[in-house]
């Protein structure tokens, strides 16, 4: 596939700079086999919702990021499940979040084509990851509740995890993980997606902003008394969080409708 002309020299002052740079990362990911064609479609769906959010983290985004970070910190065996789009957009932040919270990174792909999981692993290793589960022979266990290639998981990772972070995840898989009794955390710009509604903590924000927020919150919480961290994790009401996100978007659109 011929690589399209790069947009990388877009000036920082461009009003859509962040959005254009993230598209560049996704397209780069497509050429290095980290991202699939359907990943491009998912990215576009996310961007449209980011317009409604005003392309900025809202107070509820930070509150959810804190609850998710708290849950990772009090879990016995937290796993960060990494798909193509996440690896293309925020590899460094994923590695840092794993380090700060003591979670392990596991590659888990919808489309497990030959060489692709290795490409995702390479992206994480370039970002500084020392251990990456779920690749090649480490994909050594199956979860029957999960469909197709995503049944393949690591026996040291998702199989035994109490908490799984699944940013930009499909609803079927989220549902299966919840059914298995896992605590599920996600980042999803769409408060109406099945994943957003089924997860225990949904950070409604762009993953580009949400991951740094989670790292920041994890660093701030780490070292606090365990009971305090647990209280923050337990107090999170995900349906209330999603309702707030929807009200925020609705109010913003109403305000904007007066300006057009
Ligand atoms: P579901 O299966 O949960 O009902 P879906 O089928 O609409 O959702 P999927 O492609 O399965 O969507 O999952 C991708 C999700 O990730 C979508 O909800 C999309 O809005 C969201 N998303 C895409 N890009 C980003 C991003 N950069 N940051 C946050 N969320 C994103
Ligand atoms: Mg889906």
Coordinates of C-alpha atoms and ligand atoms in Angstrom, one line a residue:
X1 CA 0.0 0.0 0.0
X2 CA 1.4 3.4 -1.0
X3 CA 2.0 5.7 1.9
X4 CA 0.0 8.9 1.4
X5 CA 1.7 12.3 1.6
X6 CA 2.5 13.2 5.1
X7 CA 0.6 15.9 7.0
X8 CA 3.3 15.9 9.7
X9 CA 4.5 19.5 8.9
X10 CA 1.2 21.0 10.0
X11 CA 2.0 24.1 12.1
X12 CA 1.3 23.9 15.8
X13 CA -0.9 26.9 15.5
X14 CA -3.3 25.1 13.2
X15 CA -6.7 25.0 14.9
X16 CA -7.0 21.2 14.2
X17 CA -3.4 20.4 15.0
X18 CA -4.1 17.7 17.6
X19 CA -6.7 16.0 15.5
X20 CA -4.5 16.1 12.4
X21 CA -1.5 14.7 14.4
X22 CA -3.6 11.9 15.8
X23 CA -4.8 11.0 12.3
X24 CA -1.2 10.9 11.2
X25 CA -0.4 8.5 14.0
X26 CA -3.3 6.3 13.0
X27 CA -2.2 6.3 9.4
X28 CA 1.4 5.5 10.4
X29 CA 0.0 2.7 12.4
X30 CA -1.8 1.3 9.4
X31 CA 1.4 1.2 7.5
X32 CA 3.3 -0.5 10.3
X33 CA 0.4 -3.1 10.6
X34 CA -0.4 -1.9 14.2
X35 CA -3.8 -0.4 13.0
X36 CA -6.4 -2.1 10.8
X37 CA -8.8 -0.6 8.3
X38 CA -11.6 -0.9 10.9
X39 CA -9.4 0.9 13.3
X40 CA -9.6 3.9 11.0
X41 CA -13.4 3.8 11.1
X42 CA -13.4 3.6 14.9
X43 CA -11.0 6.6 15.1
X44 CA -13.4 8.7 13.0
X45 CA -16.3 7.7 15.2
X46 CA -14.3 8.8 18.2
X47 CA -13.3 12.2 16.6
X48 CA -16.9 13.1 15.9
X49 CA -17.8 12.6 19.6
X50 CA -14.8 14.6 20.6
X51 CA -16.3 17.6 18.7
X52 CA -19.4 17.3 21.0
X53 CA -17.1 17.3 24.0
X54 CA -15.3 20.4 22.8
X55 CA -12.0 18.5 22.3
X56 CA -11.0 19.1 25.9
X57 CA -11.2 17.0 29.1
X58 CA -14.2 17.9 31.2
X59 CA -14.3 17.7 35.0
X60 CA -16.1 14.4 34.8
X61 CA -13.3 13.0 32.6
X62 CA -10.7 13.7 35.3
X63 CA -13.0 12.3 38.1
X64 CA -13.4 9.1 36.1
X65 CA -9.6 9.0 35.4
X66 CA -9.0 9.2 39.1
X67 CA -11.5 6.4 39.9
X68 CA -9.9 4.2 37.2
X69 CA -6.4 4.9 38.5
X70 CA -7.6 4.2 42.0
X71 CA -9.1 0.8 40.9
X72 CA -5.8 -0.2 39.1
X73 CA -3.8 0.7 42.3
X74 CA -6.0 -1.4 44.6
X75 CA -6.3 -4.4 42.3
X76 CA -4.3 -7.6 42.9
X77 CA -3.6 -8.3 39.3
X78 CA -4.4 -5.4 36.9
X79 CA -3.9 -5.8 33.2
X80 CA -3.8 -3.1 30.5
X81 CA -5.2 -4.7 27.4
X82 CA -3.7 -3.0 24.3
X83 CA -5.2 -2.9 20.8
X84 CA -3.9 -1.4 17.6
X85 CA -5.4 2.2 18.0
X86 CA -4.2 2.5 21.6
X87 CA -0.7 1.4 20.7
X88 CA -0.6 3.8 17.8
X89 CA -1.9 6.8 19.7
X90 CA -0.5 6.5 23.3
X91 CA 2.2 3.9 23.6
X92 CA 4.4 5.9 26.1
X93 CA 1.4 6.8 28.3
X94 CA 0.4 3.1 28.4
X95 CA 3.9 2.0 29.5
X96 CA 4.0 4.8 32.1
X97 CA 0.5 3.8 33.5
X98 CA 1.7 0.2 33.8
X99 CA 4.8 1.3 35.6
X100 CA 3.0 3.6 38.0
X101 CA 0.2 1.2 38.9
X102 CA 2.1 -2.1 38.8
X103 CA -0.2 -3.3 35.9
X104 CA 1.0 -5.6 33.2
X105 CA 0.6 -4.8 29.4
X106 CA -1.1 -7.5 27.2
X107 CA -1.6 -7.3 23.5
X108 CA -5.2 -8.4 22.7
X109 CA -6.4 -7.9 19.1
X110 CA -9.7 -8.3 17.3
X111 CA -7.8 -9.1 14.1
X112 CA -4.9 -11.4 15.1
X113 CA -3.2 -11.6 11.7
X114 CA 0.3 -13.0 11.4
X115 CA 2.9 -10.4 12.4
X116 CA 0.4 -7.9 13.8
X117 CA 0.7 -8.7 17.4
X118 CA 4.4 -8.5 17.1
X119 CA 4.0 -5.0 15.5
X120 CA 1.9 -3.9 18.5
X121 CA 4.5 -5.4 20.9
X122 CA 7.3 -3.5 19.0
X123 CA 5.4 -0.2 19.3
X124 CA 5.2 -0.8 23.1
X125 CA 8.8 -1.8 23.4
X126 CA 9.9 1.3 21.5
X127 CA 8.0 3.3 24.1
X128 CA 10.0 1.6 26.9
X129 CA 7.9 -1.5 27.8
X130 CA 10.0 -4.3 29.4
X131 CA 7.3 -7.0 29.6
X132 CA 4.5 -7.4 27.0
X133 CA 2.2 -10.4 27.4
X134 CA -0.2 -12.1 24.9
X135 CA 2.2 -12.3 21.9
X136 CA 3.1 -15.5 20.0
X137 CA 3.5 -18.4 22.4
X138 CA 2.4 -16.3 25.4
X139 CA -1.1 -16.3 23.9
X140 CA -1.4 -19.7 25.6
X141 CA -4.8 -19.7 27.2
X142 CA -8.4 -19.3 26.0
X143 CA -11.5 -17.7 27.4
X144 CA -14.5 -19.4 26.0
X145 CA -16.8 -16.5 26.6
X146 CA -14.8 -14.5 24.1
X147 CA -15.2 -14.9 20.4
X148 CA -12.8 -15.7 17.7
X149 CA -9.1 -14.7 18.0
X150 CA -9.8 -12.6 21.1
X151 CA -10.3 -15.8 23.0
X152 CA -6.5 -16.1 23.0
X153 CA -5.1 -14.5 26.2
X154 CA -2.1 -14.9 28.3
X155 CA -2.3 -17.2 31.3
X156 CA -0.2 -14.7 33.2
X157 CA -2.4 -11.8 32.1
X158 CA -6.1 -11.4 31.3
X159 CA -6.9 -15.0 32.2
X160 CA -6.1 -14.4 35.9
X161 CA -6.7 -10.6 36.1
X162 CA -9.1 -9.1 38.6
X163 CA -9.2 -5.8 36.7
X164 CA -8.8 -5.3 33.0
X165 CA -8.4 -1.9 31.3
X166 CA -9.8 -2.0 27.8
X167 CA -9.6 1.4 26.1
X168 CA -11.5 1.7 22.8
X169 CA -13.0 -1.7 23.2
X170 CA -15.8 -3.4 21.4
X171 CA -19.0 -4.0 23.4
X172 CA -19.1 -7.8 23.0
X173 CA -15.7 -8.3 24.6
X174 CA -16.5 -5.9 27.4
X175 CA -19.7 -7.8 28.1
X176 CA -17.8 -11.1 28.2
X177 CA -15.2 -9.7 30.6
X178 CA -17.8 -8.4 32.9
X179 CA -19.6 -11.7 32.8
X180 CA -16.4 -13.4 33.8
X181 CA -16.4 -11.3 36.9
X182 CA -13.6 -9.0 35.9
X183 CA -13.7 -5.3 36.9
X184 CA -13.6 -3.5 33.6
X185 CA -12.2 0.0 33.0
X186 CA -12.3 1.8 29.7
X187 CA -11.7 5.0 27.8
X188 CA -14.5 5.8 25.3
X189 CA -15.6 9.1 23.7
X190 CA -19.0 7.6 23.1
X191 CA -21.1 7.6 26.3
X192 CA -23.7 5.5 24.5
X193 CA -21.5 2.7 23.3
X194 CA -22.1 -0.7 24.8
X195 CA -18.6 -0.7 26.2
X196 CA -19.1 2.6 27.9
X197 CA -22.4 1.4 29.5
X198 CA -21.1 -2.0 30.6
X199 CA -17.7 -1.0 32.1
X200 CA -17.4 -0.3 35.8
X201 CA -15.5 2.9 35.1
X202 CA -15.7 4.7 31.8
X203 CA -13.5 7.7 31.1
X204 CA -15.4 9.7 28.5
X205 CA -12.5 11.5 26.9
X206 CA -10.1 11.2 24.0
X207 CA -7.5 8.5 24.8
X208 CA -4.8 11.1 23.9
X209 CA -5.9 13.2 26.9
X210 CA -7.3 10.4 29.1
X211 CA -4.2 8.4 29.4
X212 CA -2.0 11.3 30.6
X213 CA -4.8 12.2 33.1
X214 CA -4.8 8.6 34.4
X215 CA -1.1 8.7 34.8
X216 CA -1.3 12.0 36.6
X217 CA -4.0 10.8 39.0
X218 CA -2.2 7.5 39.7
X219 CA 0.9 9.4 40.6
X220 CA -1.1 11.7 42.9
X221 CA -2.9 8.8 44.6
X222 CA 0.1 6.5 45.0
X223 CA 1.4 6.6 48.5
X224 CA -2.0 7.7 49.9
X225 CA -3.5 5.4 52.5
X226 CA -4.9 2.2 50.9
X227 CA -8.3 2.8 52.5
X228 CA -8.5 6.2 50.9
X229 CA -7.6 4.9 47.4
X230 CA -10.1 2.0 47.8
X231 CA -12.9 4.5 48.8
X232 CA -12.3 6.5 45.6
X233 CA -12.5 3.4 43.5
X234 CA -15.6 2.0 45.3
X235 CA -17.5 5.4 45.2
X236 CA -17.5 5.6 41.4
X237 CA -21.1 5.4 40.0
X238 CA -20.6 4.8 36.3
X239 CA -24.2 5.4 35.2
X240 CA -24.1 8.8 36.9
X241 CA -20.8 9.5 35.2
X242 CA -22.2 8.7 31.8
X243 CA -25.4 10.7 32.4
X244 CA -23.2 13.7 33.3
X245 CA -21.2 13.3 30.1
X246 CA -24.4 13.2 28.1
X247 CA -25.9 16.2 29.8
X248 CA -22.6 18.1 29.2
X249 CA -22.7 17.3 25.5
X250 CA -26.4 18.2 25.2
X251 CA -25.9 21.5 27.0
X252 CA -22.9 22.4 24.9
X253 CA -24.8 21.7 21.7
X254 CA -27.7 23.8 22.9
X255 CA -25.3 26.7 23.6
X256 CA -23.6 26.3 20.2
X257 CA -27.0 26.2 18.5
X258 CA -27.5 29.9 19.6
X259 CA -24.2 30.9 17.9
X260 CA -24.6 29.3 14.5
Ligands
LIG1 P1 -19.7 -0.8 21.1 O1 -19.2 -2.1 20.4 O2 -19.1 -0.6 22.4 O3 -21.1 -0.6 21.1 P2 -18.8 0.6 18.6 O4 -19.1 -0.7 17.9 O5 -19.5 1.8 18.2 O6 -19.1 0.4 20.2 P3 -16.0 -0.1 18.5 O7 -15.3 0.2 17.2 O8 -16.5 -1.4 18.8 O9 -17.3 0.9 18.5 O10 -15.2 0.6 19.7 C1 -14.4 1.7 19.6 C2 -14.9 2.8 20.5 O11 -13.8 3.7 20.8 C3 -16.0 3.7 19.9 O12 -17.0 3.9 20.9 C4 -15.3 5.0 19.6 O13 -16.2 6.1 19.7 C5 -14.2 5.0 20.6 N1 -13.0 5.8 20.2 C6 -12.4 5.8 19.0 N2 -11.3 6.6 19.0 C7 -11.2 7.1 20.3 C8 -10.3 7.9 20.9 N3 -9.2 8.5 20.3 N4 -10.5 8.2 22.2 C9 -11.5 7.7 22.9 N5 -12.5 6.9 22.3 C10 -12.3 6.6 21.0
LIG2 MG1 -18.4 -2.6 18.5

